[in-house]
mmCIF file with all atom_site columns, C-alpha atoms in Angstrom:
data_model
loop_
_atom_site.group_PDB
_atom_site.id
_atom_site.type_symbol
_atom_site.label_atom_id
_atom_site.label_alt_id
_atom_site.label_comp_id
_atom_site.label_asym_id
_atom_site.label_entity_id
_atom_site.label_seq_id
_atom_site.pdbx_PDB_ins_code
_atom_site.Cartn_x
_atom_site.Cartn_y
_atom_site.Cartn_z
_atom_site.occupancy
_atom_site.B_iso_or_equiv
_atom_site.pdbx_formal_charge
_atom_site.auth_seq_id
_atom_site.auth_comp_id
_atom_site.auth_asym_id
_atom_site.auth_atom_id
_atom_site.pdbx_PDB_model_num
ATOM 1   C CA . UNK A 1 1   ? 90.885  -17.579 22.481 1.00 57.00 ? 1   UNK A CA 1
ATOM 2   C CA . UNK A 1 2   ? 89.235  -14.804 24.089 1.00 62.00 ? 2   UNK A CA 1
ATOM 3   C CA . UNK A 1 3   ? 91.868  -14.383 26.678 1.00 69.00 ? 3   UNK A CA 1
ATOM 4   C CA . UNK A 1 4   ? 94.655  -14.554 23.958 1.00 69.00 ? 4   UNK A CA 1
ATOM 5   C CA . UNK A 1 5   ? 93.105  -11.709 22.064 1.00 73.00 ? 5   UNK A CA 1
ATOM 6   C CA . UNK A 1 6   ? 92.731  -9.779  25.279 1.00 75.00 ? 6   UNK A CA 1
ATOM 7   C CA . UNK A 1 7   ? 96.412  -10.375 26.126 1.00 75.00 ? 7   UNK A CA 1
ATOM 8   C CA . UNK A 1 8   ? 97.423  -8.838  22.730 1.00 78.00 ? 8   UNK A CA 1
ATOM 9   C CA . UNK A 1 9   ? 95.287  -5.718  23.405 1.00 81.00 ? 9   UNK A CA 1
ATOM 10  C CA . UNK A 1 10  ? 96.128  -5.433  27.114 1.00 81.00 ? 10  UNK A CA 1
ATOM 11  C CA . UNK A 1 11  ? 99.970  -6.063  26.902 1.00 77.00 ? 11  UNK A CA 1
ATOM 12  C CA . UNK A 1 12  ? 100.547 -4.847  23.398 1.00 78.00 ? 12  UNK A CA 1
ATOM 13  C CA . UNK A 1 13  ? 98.024  -2.253  22.046 1.00 81.00 ? 13  UNK A CA 1
ATOM 14  C CA . UNK A 1 14  ? 97.425  -0.593  25.455 1.00 82.00 ? 14  UNK A CA 1
ATOM 15  C CA . UNK A 1 15  ? 101.074 0.055   25.742 1.00 78.00 ? 15  UNK A CA 1
ATOM 16  C CA . UNK A 1 16  ? 101.416 1.557   22.151 1.00 81.00 ? 16  UNK A CA 1
ATOM 17  C CA . UNK A 1 17  ? 98.249  3.619   22.587 1.00 83.00 ? 17  UNK A CA 1
ATOM 18  C CA . UNK A 1 18  ? 99.533  4.899   25.972 1.00 82.00 ? 18  UNK A CA 1
ATOM 19  C CA . UNK A 1 19  ? 102.837 5.795   24.538 1.00 79.00 ? 19  UNK A CA 1
ATOM 20  C CA . UNK A 1 20  ? 101.176 7.638   21.415 1.00 80.00 ? 20  UNK A CA 1
ATOM 21  C CA . UNK A 1 21  ? 99.319  10.002  23.568 1.00 80.00 ? 21  UNK A CA 1
ATOM 22  C CA . UNK A 1 22  ? 102.026 10.566  26.273 1.00 79.00 ? 22  UNK A CA 1
ATOM 23  C CA . UNK A 1 23  ? 103.776 13.957  26.506 1.00 73.00 ? 23  UNK A CA 1
ATOM 24  C CA . UNK A 1 24  ? 107.039 12.136  25.704 1.00 66.00 ? 24  UNK A CA 1
ATOM 25  C CA . UNK A 1 25  ? 105.666 10.417  22.715 1.00 58.00 ? 25  UNK A CA 1
ATOM 26  C CA . UNK A 1 26  ? 109.147 10.328  21.143 1.00 59.00 ? 26  UNK A CA 1
ATOM 27  C CA . UNK A 1 27  ? 110.124 7.652   23.513 1.00 58.00 ? 27  UNK A CA 1
ATOM 28  C CA . UNK A 1 28  ? 107.853 5.377   21.652 1.00 66.00 ? 28  UNK A CA 1
ATOM 29  C CA . UNK A 1 29  ? 109.933 3.663   19.049 1.00 76.00 ? 29  UNK A CA 1
ATOM 30  C CA . UNK A 1 30  ? 109.508 0.392   17.222 1.00 80.00 ? 30  UNK A CA 1
ATOM 31  C CA . UNK A 1 31  ? 112.546 -0.990  18.875 1.00 82.00 ? 31  UNK A CA 1
ATOM 32  C CA . UNK A 1 32  ? 111.125 -0.037  22.382 1.00 77.00 ? 32  UNK A CA 1
ATOM 33  C CA . UNK A 1 33  ? 107.722 -1.421  21.561 1.00 77.00 ? 33  UNK A CA 1
ATOM 34  C CA . UNK A 1 34  ? 109.175 -4.838  20.330 1.00 81.00 ? 34  UNK A CA 1
ATOM 35  C CA . UNK A 1 35  ? 111.415 -4.917  23.534 1.00 82.00 ? 35  UNK A CA 1
ATOM 36  C CA . UNK A 1 36  ? 108.461 -4.138  25.770 1.00 77.00 ? 36  UNK A CA 1
ATOM 37  C CA . UNK A 1 37  ? 106.247 -6.847  24.091 1.00 79.00 ? 37  UNK A CA 1
ATOM 38  C CA . UNK A 1 38  ? 109.068 -9.564  24.615 1.00 83.00 ? 38  UNK A CA 1
ATOM 39  C CA . UNK A 1 39  ? 109.171 -8.607  28.292 1.00 81.00 ? 39  UNK A CA 1
ATOM 40  C CA . UNK A 1 40  ? 105.575 -9.258  28.824 1.00 78.00 ? 40  UNK A CA 1
ATOM 41  C CA . UNK A 1 41  ? 105.416 -12.815 30.428 1.00 80.00 ? 41  UNK A CA 1
ATOM 42  C CA . UNK A 1 42  ? 101.714 -13.536 29.776 1.00 77.00 ? 42  UNK A CA 1
ATOM 43  C CA . UNK A 1 43  ? 102.017 -12.299 26.132 1.00 79.00 ? 43  UNK A CA 1
ATOM 44  C CA . UNK A 1 44  ? 105.061 -14.454 25.573 1.00 85.00 ? 44  UNK A CA 1
ATOM 45  C CA . UNK A 1 45  ? 103.481 -17.443 27.343 1.00 84.00 ? 45  UNK A CA 1
ATOM 46  C CA . UNK A 1 46  ? 100.540 -17.238 24.861 1.00 82.00 ? 46  UNK A CA 1
ATOM 47  C CA . UNK A 1 47  ? 102.815 -16.798 21.860 1.00 85.00 ? 47  UNK A CA 1
ATOM 48  C CA . UNK A 1 48  ? 105.030 -19.698 22.788 1.00 90.00 ? 48  UNK A CA 1
ATOM 49  C CA . UNK A 1 49  ? 102.110 -22.054 23.554 1.00 87.00 ? 49  UNK A CA 1
ATOM 50  C CA . UNK A 1 50  ? 100.315 -21.057 20.358 1.00 85.00 ? 50  UNK A CA 1
ATOM 51  C CA . UNK A 1 51  ? 103.597 -21.916 18.505 1.00 91.00 ? 51  UNK A CA 1
ATOM 52  C CA . UNK A 1 52  ? 103.774 -25.335 20.225 1.00 92.00 ? 52  UNK A CA 1
ATOM 53  C CA . UNK A 1 53  ? 100.131 -25.991 19.483 1.00 90.00 ? 53  UNK A CA 1
ATOM 54  C CA . UNK A 1 54  ? 100.565 -25.148 15.786 1.00 92.00 ? 54  UNK A CA 1
ATOM 55  C CA . UNK A 1 55  ? 103.723 -27.391 15.679 1.00 95.00 ? 55  UNK A CA 1
ATOM 56  C CA . UNK A 1 56  ? 101.762 -30.109 17.554 1.00 94.00 ? 56  UNK A CA 1
ATOM 57  C CA . UNK A 1 57  ? 104.485 -30.329 20.153 1.00 93.00 ? 57  UNK A CA 1
ATOM 58  C CA . UNK A 1 58  ? 103.096 -31.576 23.451 1.00 92.00 ? 58  UNK A CA 1
ATOM 59  C CA . UNK A 1 59  ? 104.601 -30.653 26.917 1.00 91.00 ? 59  UNK A CA 1
ATOM 60  C CA . UNK A 1 60  ? 105.702 -33.424 29.037 1.00 92.00 ? 60  UNK A CA 1
ATOM 61  C CA . UNK A 1 61  ? 102.993 -34.544 31.548 1.00 93.00 ? 61  UNK A CA 1
ATOM 62  C CA . UNK A 1 62  ? 104.949 -33.329 34.648 1.00 92.00 ? 62  UNK A CA 1
ATOM 63  C CA . UNK A 1 63  ? 105.086 -29.821 33.232 1.00 90.00 ? 63  UNK A CA 1
ATOM 64  C CA . UNK A 1 64  ? 101.158 -30.071 32.695 1.00 90.00 ? 64  UNK A CA 1
ATOM 65  C CA . UNK A 1 65  ? 100.615 -31.488 36.064 1.00 92.00 ? 65  UNK A CA 1
ATOM 66  C CA . UNK A 1 66  ? 102.627 -28.733 37.854 1.00 91.00 ? 66  UNK A CA 1
ATOM 67  C CA . UNK A 1 67  ? 100.942 -26.013 35.738 1.00 87.00 ? 67  UNK A CA 1
ATOM 68  C CA . UNK A 1 68  ? 97.511  -27.384 36.583 1.00 89.00 ? 68  UNK A CA 1
ATOM 69  C CA . UNK A 1 69  ? 98.361  -27.274 40.383 1.00 89.00 ? 69  UNK A CA 1
ATOM 70  C CA . UNK A 1 70  ? 99.743  -23.666 39.944 1.00 86.00 ? 70  UNK A CA 1
ATOM 71  C CA . UNK A 1 71  ? 96.563  -22.660 37.979 1.00 83.00 ? 71  UNK A CA 1
ATOM 72  C CA . UNK A 1 72  ? 94.376  -23.684 40.860 1.00 86.00 ? 72  UNK A CA 1
ATOM 73  C CA . UNK A 1 73  ? 95.725  -20.795 42.775 1.00 83.00 ? 73  UNK A CA 1
ATOM 74  C CA . UNK A 1 74  ? 94.724  -18.283 39.943 1.00 75.00 ? 74  UNK A CA 1
ATOM 75  C CA . UNK A 1 75  ? 91.272  -17.569 41.244 1.00 71.00 ? 75  UNK A CA 1
ATOM 76  C CA . UNK A 1 76  ? 92.136  -16.993 44.831 1.00 78.00 ? 76  UNK A CA 1
ATOM 77  C CA . UNK A 1 77  ? 95.210  -14.956 44.058 1.00 73.00 ? 77  UNK A CA 1
ATOM 78  C CA . UNK A 1 78  ? 93.021  -12.809 41.571 1.00 68.00 ? 78  UNK A CA 1
ATOM 79  C CA . UNK A 1 79  ? 90.641  -12.151 44.349 1.00 67.00 ? 79  UNK A CA 1
ATOM 80  C CA . UNK A 1 80  ? 93.395  -11.285 46.783 1.00 68.00 ? 80  UNK A CA 1
ATOM 81  C CA . UNK A 1 81  ? 94.870  -8.975  44.212 1.00 63.00 ? 81  UNK A CA 1
ATOM 82  C CA . UNK A 1 82  ? 91.461  -7.312  43.653 1.00 62.00 ? 82  UNK A CA 1
ATOM 83  C CA . UNK A 1 83  ? 91.098  -6.864  47.427 1.00 64.00 ? 83  UNK A CA 1
ATOM 84  C CA . UNK A 1 84  ? 94.632  -5.456  47.785 1.00 61.00 ? 84  UNK A CA 1
ATOM 85  C CA . UNK A 1 85  ? 94.394  -3.276  44.749 1.00 62.00 ? 85  UNK A CA 1
ATOM 86  C CA . UNK A 1 86  ? 91.061  -1.458  45.390 1.00 66.00 ? 86  UNK A CA 1
ATOM 87  C CA . UNK A 1 87  ? 91.514  2.006   46.838 1.00 66.00 ? 87  UNK A CA 1
ATOM 88  C CA . UNK A 1 88  ? 88.428  3.912   47.632 1.00 64.00 ? 88  UNK A CA 1
ATOM 89  C CA . UNK A 1 89  ? 90.030  7.228   47.852 1.00 69.00 ? 89  UNK A CA 1
ATOM 90  C CA . UNK A 1 90  ? 88.773  9.031   44.893 1.00 70.00 ? 90  UNK A CA 1
ATOM 91  C CA . UNK A 1 91  ? 90.857  11.844  43.202 1.00 65.00 ? 91  UNK A CA 1
ATOM 92  C CA . UNK A 1 92  ? 89.092  15.133  43.865 1.00 75.00 ? 92  UNK A CA 1
ATOM 93  C CA . UNK A 1 93  ? 88.351  17.517  40.854 1.00 82.00 ? 93  UNK A CA 1
ATOM 94  C CA . UNK A 1 94  ? 88.328  14.412  38.417 1.00 86.00 ? 94  UNK A CA 1
ATOM 95  C CA . UNK A 1 95  ? 84.644  13.521  38.862 1.00 87.00 ? 95  UNK A CA 1
ATOM 96  C CA . UNK A 1 96  ? 83.516  14.847  35.424 1.00 91.00 ? 96  UNK A CA 1
ATOM 97  C CA . UNK A 1 97  ? 86.409  13.343  33.547 1.00 92.00 ? 97  UNK A CA 1
ATOM 98  C CA . UNK A 1 98  ? 85.928  9.893   35.286 1.00 91.00 ? 98  UNK A CA 1
ATOM 99  C CA . UNK A 1 99  ? 82.127  10.016  34.632 1.00 93.00 ? 99  UNK A CA 1
ATOM 100 C CA . UNK A 1 100 ? 82.670  10.880  30.969 1.00 95.00 ? 100 UNK A CA 1
ATOM 101 C CA . UNK A 1 101 ? 85.145  7.838   30.624 1.00 94.00 ? 101 UNK A CA 1
ATOM 102 C CA . UNK A 1 102 ? 82.786  5.562   32.374 1.00 96.00 ? 102 UNK A CA 1
ATOM 103 C CA . UNK A 1 103 ? 79.802  6.691   30.290 1.00 97.00 ? 103 UNK A CA 1
ATOM 104 C CA . UNK A 1 104 ? 81.660  6.231   27.012 1.00 97.00 ? 104 UNK A CA 1
ATOM 105 C CA . UNK A 1 105 ? 83.200  2.874   28.027 1.00 95.00 ? 105 UNK A CA 1
ATOM 106 C CA . UNK A 1 106 ? 80.094  1.332   29.415 1.00 97.00 ? 106 UNK A CA 1
ATOM 107 C CA . UNK A 1 107 ? 77.788  3.086   26.967 1.00 97.00 ? 107 UNK A CA 1
ATOM 108 C CA . UNK A 1 108 ? 79.576  1.811   24.004 1.00 97.00 ? 108 UNK A CA 1
ATOM 109 C CA . UNK A 1 109 ? 80.221  -1.597  25.581 1.00 95.00 ? 109 UNK A CA 1
ATOM 110 C CA . UNK A 1 110 ? 76.648  -2.421  26.638 1.00 95.00 ? 110 UNK A CA 1
ATOM 111 C CA . UNK A 1 111 ? 75.396  -1.203  23.183 1.00 96.00 ? 111 UNK A CA 1
ATOM 112 C CA . UNK A 1 112 ? 77.855  -3.168  21.157 1.00 96.00 ? 112 UNK A CA 1
ATOM 113 C CA . UNK A 1 113 ? 77.526  -6.148  23.425 1.00 94.00 ? 113 UNK A CA 1
ATOM 114 C CA . UNK A 1 114 ? 73.733  -6.271  23.248 1.00 94.00 ? 114 UNK A CA 1
ATOM 115 C CA . UNK A 1 115 ? 73.829  -5.801  19.527 1.00 96.00 ? 115 UNK A CA 1
ATOM 116 C CA . UNK A 1 116 ? 76.228  -8.617  19.087 1.00 95.00 ? 116 UNK A CA 1
ATOM 117 C CA . UNK A 1 117 ? 74.260  -10.942 21.521 1.00 94.00 ? 117 UNK A CA 1
ATOM 118 C CA . UNK A 1 118 ? 70.932  -10.354 19.775 1.00 94.00 ? 118 UNK A CA 1
ATOM 119 C CA . UNK A 1 119 ? 72.147  -9.886  16.105 1.00 96.00 ? 119 UNK A CA 1
ATOM 120 C CA . UNK A 1 120 ? 74.816  -12.293 15.458 1.00 95.00 ? 120 UNK A CA 1
ATOM 121 C CA . UNK A 1 121 ? 73.859  -15.581 14.042 1.00 96.00 ? 121 UNK A CA 1
ATOM 122 C CA . UNK A 1 122 ? 76.278  -17.773 16.002 1.00 95.00 ? 122 UNK A CA 1
ATOM 123 C CA . UNK A 1 123 ? 76.143  -19.970 19.009 1.00 94.00 ? 123 UNK A CA 1
ATOM 124 C CA . UNK A 1 124 ? 74.668  -18.430 22.146 1.00 92.00 ? 124 UNK A CA 1
ATOM 125 C CA . UNK A 1 125 ? 77.711  -19.238 24.320 1.00 90.00 ? 125 UNK A CA 1
ATOM 126 C CA . UNK A 1 126 ? 79.843  -17.215 21.774 1.00 91.00 ? 126 UNK A CA 1
ATOM 127 C CA . UNK A 1 127 ? 77.309  -14.311 21.844 1.00 93.00 ? 127 UNK A CA 1
ATOM 128 C CA . UNK A 1 128 ? 77.141  -14.357 25.645 1.00 91.00 ? 128 UNK A CA 1
ATOM 129 C CA . UNK A 1 129 ? 81.087  -14.258 25.747 1.00 89.00 ? 129 UNK A CA 1
ATOM 130 C CA . UNK A 1 130 ? 81.215  -11.219 23.503 1.00 90.00 ? 130 UNK A CA 1
ATOM 131 C CA . UNK A 1 131 ? 78.571  -9.600  25.698 1.00 92.00 ? 131 UNK A CA 1
ATOM 132 C CA . UNK A 1 132 ? 80.530  -10.034 28.751 1.00 92.00 ? 132 UNK A CA 1
ATOM 133 C CA . UNK A 1 133 ? 83.829  -9.186  27.099 1.00 89.00 ? 133 UNK A CA 1
ATOM 134 C CA . UNK A 1 134 ? 82.575  -5.639  26.156 1.00 92.00 ? 134 UNK A CA 1
ATOM 135 C CA . UNK A 1 135 ? 81.970  -4.773  29.849 1.00 93.00 ? 135 UNK A CA 1
ATOM 136 C CA . UNK A 1 136 ? 84.965  -6.244  31.435 1.00 89.00 ? 136 UNK A CA 1
ATOM 137 C CA . UNK A 1 137 ? 86.949  -3.724  33.861 1.00 89.00 ? 137 UNK A CA 1
ATOM 138 C CA . UNK A 1 138 ? 89.859  -1.935  32.673 1.00 87.00 ? 138 UNK A CA 1
ATOM 139 C CA . UNK A 1 139 ? 93.049  -3.890  32.772 1.00 81.00 ? 139 UNK A CA 1
ATOM 140 C CA . UNK A 1 140 ? 95.260  -3.602  35.894 1.00 75.00 ? 140 UNK A CA 1
ATOM 141 C CA . UNK A 1 141 ? 98.293  -3.005  33.401 1.00 77.00 ? 141 UNK A CA 1
ATOM 142 C CA . UNK A 1 142 ? 97.049  0.506   32.764 1.00 83.00 ? 142 UNK A CA 1
ATOM 143 C CA . UNK A 1 143 ? 98.381  1.619   36.202 1.00 80.00 ? 143 UNK A CA 1
ATOM 144 C CA . UNK A 1 144 ? 102.050 0.762   35.372 1.00 81.00 ? 144 UNK A CA 1
ATOM 145 C CA . UNK A 1 145 ? 101.580 2.231   31.977 1.00 83.00 ? 145 UNK A CA 1
ATOM 146 C CA . UNK A 1 146 ? 100.393 5.511   33.560 1.00 85.00 ? 146 UNK A CA 1
ATOM 147 C CA . UNK A 1 147 ? 103.595 5.591   35.509 1.00 84.00 ? 147 UNK A CA 1
ATOM 148 C CA . UNK A 1 148 ? 105.870 4.868   32.569 1.00 82.00 ? 148 UNK A CA 1
ATOM 149 C CA . UNK A 1 149 ? 104.192 7.457   30.424 1.00 84.00 ? 149 UNK A CA 1
ATOM 150 C CA . UNK A 1 150 ? 103.704 10.183  32.995 1.00 86.00 ? 150 UNK A CA 1
ATOM 151 C CA . UNK A 1 151 ? 100.019 10.138  33.279 1.00 87.00 ? 151 UNK A CA 1
ATOM 152 C CA . UNK A 1 152 ? 98.016  10.999  36.501 1.00 86.00 ? 152 UNK A CA 1
ATOM 153 C CA . UNK A 1 153 ? 98.277  7.723   38.330 1.00 82.00 ? 153 UNK A CA 1
ATOM 154 C CA . UNK A 1 154 ? 95.572  8.731   40.892 1.00 82.00 ? 154 UNK A CA 1
ATOM 155 C CA . UNK A 1 155 ? 92.986  9.395   38.050 1.00 86.00 ? 155 UNK A CA 1
ATOM 156 C CA . UNK A 1 156 ? 93.945  6.165   36.252 1.00 85.00 ? 156 UNK A CA 1
ATOM 157 C CA . UNK A 1 157 ? 93.862  4.175   39.540 1.00 82.00 ? 157 UNK A CA 1
ATOM 158 C CA . UNK A 1 158 ? 90.390  5.700   40.527 1.00 84.00 ? 158 UNK A CA 1
ATOM 159 C CA . UNK A 1 159 ? 88.932  4.986   37.121 1.00 87.00 ? 159 UNK A CA 1
ATOM 160 C CA . UNK A 1 160 ? 90.423  1.287   37.090 1.00 85.00 ? 160 UNK A CA 1
ATOM 161 C CA . UNK A 1 161 ? 88.981  0.749   40.593 1.00 84.00 ? 161 UNK A CA 1
ATOM 162 C CA . UNK A 1 162 ? 85.475  1.752   39.536 1.00 89.00 ? 162 UNK A CA 1
ATOM 163 C CA . UNK A 1 163 ? 85.358  -0.203  36.394 1.00 91.00 ? 163 UNK A CA 1
ATOM 164 C CA . UNK A 1 164 ? 86.094  -3.303  38.584 1.00 86.00 ? 164 UNK A CA 1
ATOM 165 C CA . UNK A 1 165 ? 82.981  -2.556  40.677 1.00 88.00 ? 165 UNK A CA 1
ATOM 166 C CA . UNK A 1 166 ? 80.831  -1.493  37.927 1.00 93.00 ? 166 UNK A CA 1
ATOM 167 C CA . UNK A 1 167 ? 81.794  -4.425  35.674 1.00 92.00 ? 167 UNK A CA 1
ATOM 168 C CA . UNK A 1 168 ? 81.097  -6.828  38.474 1.00 90.00 ? 168 UNK A CA 1
ATOM 169 C CA . UNK A 1 169 ? 77.692  -5.480  38.995 1.00 92.00 ? 169 UNK A CA 1
ATOM 170 C CA . UNK A 1 170 ? 76.918  -5.404  35.325 1.00 94.00 ? 170 UNK A CA 1
ATOM 171 C CA . UNK A 1 171 ? 78.184  -8.991  34.650 1.00 92.00 ? 171 UNK A CA 1
ATOM 172 C CA . UNK A 1 172 ? 76.121  -10.145 37.546 1.00 92.00 ? 172 UNK A CA 1
ATOM 173 C CA . UNK A 1 173 ? 73.174  -8.470  36.494 1.00 92.00 ? 173 UNK A CA 1
ATOM 174 C CA . UNK A 1 174 ? 73.476  -9.569  32.770 1.00 88.00 ? 174 UNK A CA 1
ATOM 175 C CA . UNK A 1 175 ? 74.043  -13.268 33.771 1.00 87.00 ? 175 UNK A CA 1
ATOM 176 C CA . UNK A 1 176 ? 70.958  -12.978 35.927 1.00 90.00 ? 176 UNK A CA 1
ATOM 177 C CA . UNK A 1 177 ? 68.816  -11.448 33.278 1.00 86.00 ? 177 UNK A CA 1
ATOM 178 C CA . UNK A 1 178 ? 69.841  -13.367 30.231 1.00 80.00 ? 178 UNK A CA 1
ATOM 179 C CA . UNK A 1 179 ? 70.520  -16.861 31.679 1.00 72.00 ? 179 UNK A CA 1
#
C-alpha cells in the first residue's frame, strides 16, 4: 500500500506541482494532467490491479507466473539503473541551493519519521515503514519532469543523485540503530 501511495505522489502530484511552478504554467490544464496520468504505466497498473482486487477478479495463473518471473528481475535492474544513473559531476554554483534542499528534505523527513516512530500507537513494522518512507531518495521521475517543464536539469539531476546516496546511508544507519 505504501508503494501505491508513493506512485500517486511520484507520477501524479509531482507532475502537477512541477507544472504549477514552471515558467510555462499555462501548459498545465486539467485535460493535460489527466492525459499524462493515464500515460503513466506504473500508475495505471496500480489502478487496474486495485480495481481487479476490489471486484474480486483473479488473474489467470499463467499471468501471475510470468509476472512473478519478471518481478525477480526488478531488484537487479533497479541496481543497474542506479549505477547507470548516478553521475558525480556536480553543477557548479548551485551548492547553497542544493544544501538548502537537502537540509529541508532530510530535516523534515528525519524529524517527522522519528516522531511517527516513537509516538504513533501502531504496530512497529508500520512505524518503521513510515520512518524509512520519510527518508527515501527523490524519485527518478523528477528528471524527465525537469525537462518537460524547463527546469535546470543538471541541478535536478545532481540533487537526485545526492538523495540516492544520502538516503542509502540514512536507511542503513536507521536499520542498524533501531533494529
